[in-house]
Coordinates of C-alpha atoms in Angstrom, one line a residue:
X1 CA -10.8 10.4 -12.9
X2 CA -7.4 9.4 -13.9
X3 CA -9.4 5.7 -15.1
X4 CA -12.0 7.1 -16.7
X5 CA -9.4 8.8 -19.0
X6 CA -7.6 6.1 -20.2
X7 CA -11.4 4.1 -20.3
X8 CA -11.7 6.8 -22.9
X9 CA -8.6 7.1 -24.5
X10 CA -7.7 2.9 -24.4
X11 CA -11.3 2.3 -24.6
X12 CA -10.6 -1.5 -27.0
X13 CA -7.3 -2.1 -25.1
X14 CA -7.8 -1.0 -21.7
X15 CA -8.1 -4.1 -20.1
X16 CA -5.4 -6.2 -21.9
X17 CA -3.1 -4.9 -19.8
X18 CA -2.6 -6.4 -16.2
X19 CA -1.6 -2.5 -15.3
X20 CA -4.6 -1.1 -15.8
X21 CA -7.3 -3.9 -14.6
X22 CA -4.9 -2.9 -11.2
X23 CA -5.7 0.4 -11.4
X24 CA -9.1 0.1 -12.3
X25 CA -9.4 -2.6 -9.4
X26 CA -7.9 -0.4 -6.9
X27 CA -9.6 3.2 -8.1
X28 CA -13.1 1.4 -7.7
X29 CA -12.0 -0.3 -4.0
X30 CA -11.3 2.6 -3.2
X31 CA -14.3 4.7 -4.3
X32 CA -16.5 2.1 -2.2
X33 CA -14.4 2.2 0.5
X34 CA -15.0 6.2 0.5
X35 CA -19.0 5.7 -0.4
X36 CA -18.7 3.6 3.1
X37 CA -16.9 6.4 4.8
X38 CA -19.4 8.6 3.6
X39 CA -22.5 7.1 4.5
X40 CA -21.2 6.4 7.9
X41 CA -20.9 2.2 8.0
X42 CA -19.1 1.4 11.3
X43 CA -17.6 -2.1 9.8
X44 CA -14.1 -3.2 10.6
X45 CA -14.0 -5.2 7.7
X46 CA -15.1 -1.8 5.3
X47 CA -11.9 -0.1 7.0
X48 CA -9.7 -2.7 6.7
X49 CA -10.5 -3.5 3.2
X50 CA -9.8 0.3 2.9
X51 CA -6.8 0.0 4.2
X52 CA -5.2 -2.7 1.8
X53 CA -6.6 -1.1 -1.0
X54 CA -4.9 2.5 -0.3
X55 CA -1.6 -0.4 0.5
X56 CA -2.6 -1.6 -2.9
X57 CA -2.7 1.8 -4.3
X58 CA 1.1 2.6 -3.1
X59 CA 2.7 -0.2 -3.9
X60 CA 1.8 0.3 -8.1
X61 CA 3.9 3.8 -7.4
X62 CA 6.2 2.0 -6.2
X63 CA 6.4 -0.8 -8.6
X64 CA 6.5 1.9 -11.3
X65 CA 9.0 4.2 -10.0
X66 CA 12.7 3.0 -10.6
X67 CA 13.8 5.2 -7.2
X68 CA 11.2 4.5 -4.9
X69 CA 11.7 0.4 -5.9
X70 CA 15.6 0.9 -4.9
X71 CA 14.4 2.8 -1.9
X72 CA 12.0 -0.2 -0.4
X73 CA 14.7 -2.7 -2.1
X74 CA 17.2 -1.5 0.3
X75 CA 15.3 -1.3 3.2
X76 CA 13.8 -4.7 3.1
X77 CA 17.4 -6.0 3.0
X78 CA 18.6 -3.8 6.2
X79 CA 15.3 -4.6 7.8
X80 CA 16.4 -7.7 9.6
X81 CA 20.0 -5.4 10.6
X82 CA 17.6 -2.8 12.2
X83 CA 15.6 -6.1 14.1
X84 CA 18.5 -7.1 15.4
X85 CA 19.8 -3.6 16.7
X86 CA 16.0 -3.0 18.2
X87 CA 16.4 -6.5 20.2
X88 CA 20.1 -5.4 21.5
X89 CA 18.4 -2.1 22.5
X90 CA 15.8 -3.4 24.2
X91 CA 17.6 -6.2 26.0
X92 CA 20.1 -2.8 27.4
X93 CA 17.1 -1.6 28.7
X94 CA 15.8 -4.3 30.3
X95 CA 19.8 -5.0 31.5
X96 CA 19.9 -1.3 32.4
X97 CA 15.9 -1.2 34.5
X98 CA 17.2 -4.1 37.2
X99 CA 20.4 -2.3 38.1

């Protein structure tokens, strides 16, 4: 719906801007993905493709949103902290279960 508006309202310039051929990429993935869904198509491929494009869909609100960007920013960046404290966990555990 959201496309189809700013078809309308950018209809010369709509798809000069790398922004909006993205969004209407992912808004039509995503309305065959749910056309699939509907009429029942058991494909793994269908879902996965689903999948990425709802990924897809997420990361533009997150490329556009200045909080959500320092959000995943700082958690890619203490994401290899966290693996490190998972693997000392898990080696406890393993330490701890032969005792």
């Amino acid at each position: 719906m959201e496309v189809s508006i700013k078809i309308c309202a950018y209809h010369p310039f709509f798809f000069r801007d790398w922004w909006n051929v993205f969004d209407f990429v992912v808004t039509l993935g995503s309305l065959v993905t749910m056309c699939l869904e509907i009429a029942d198509i058991q494909n793994d491929v269908v879902k996965l493709a689903g999948k990425m494009v709802r990924i897809a869909r997420m990361w533009r609100l997150v490329s556009t949103d200045r909080i959500l960007k320092a959000f995943f920013s700082t958690m890619l960046v203490s994401a290899a902290s966290i693996f490190n404290i998972l693997v000392l966990m898990v080696m406890l555990i393993i330490a701890y279960g032969y005792i």
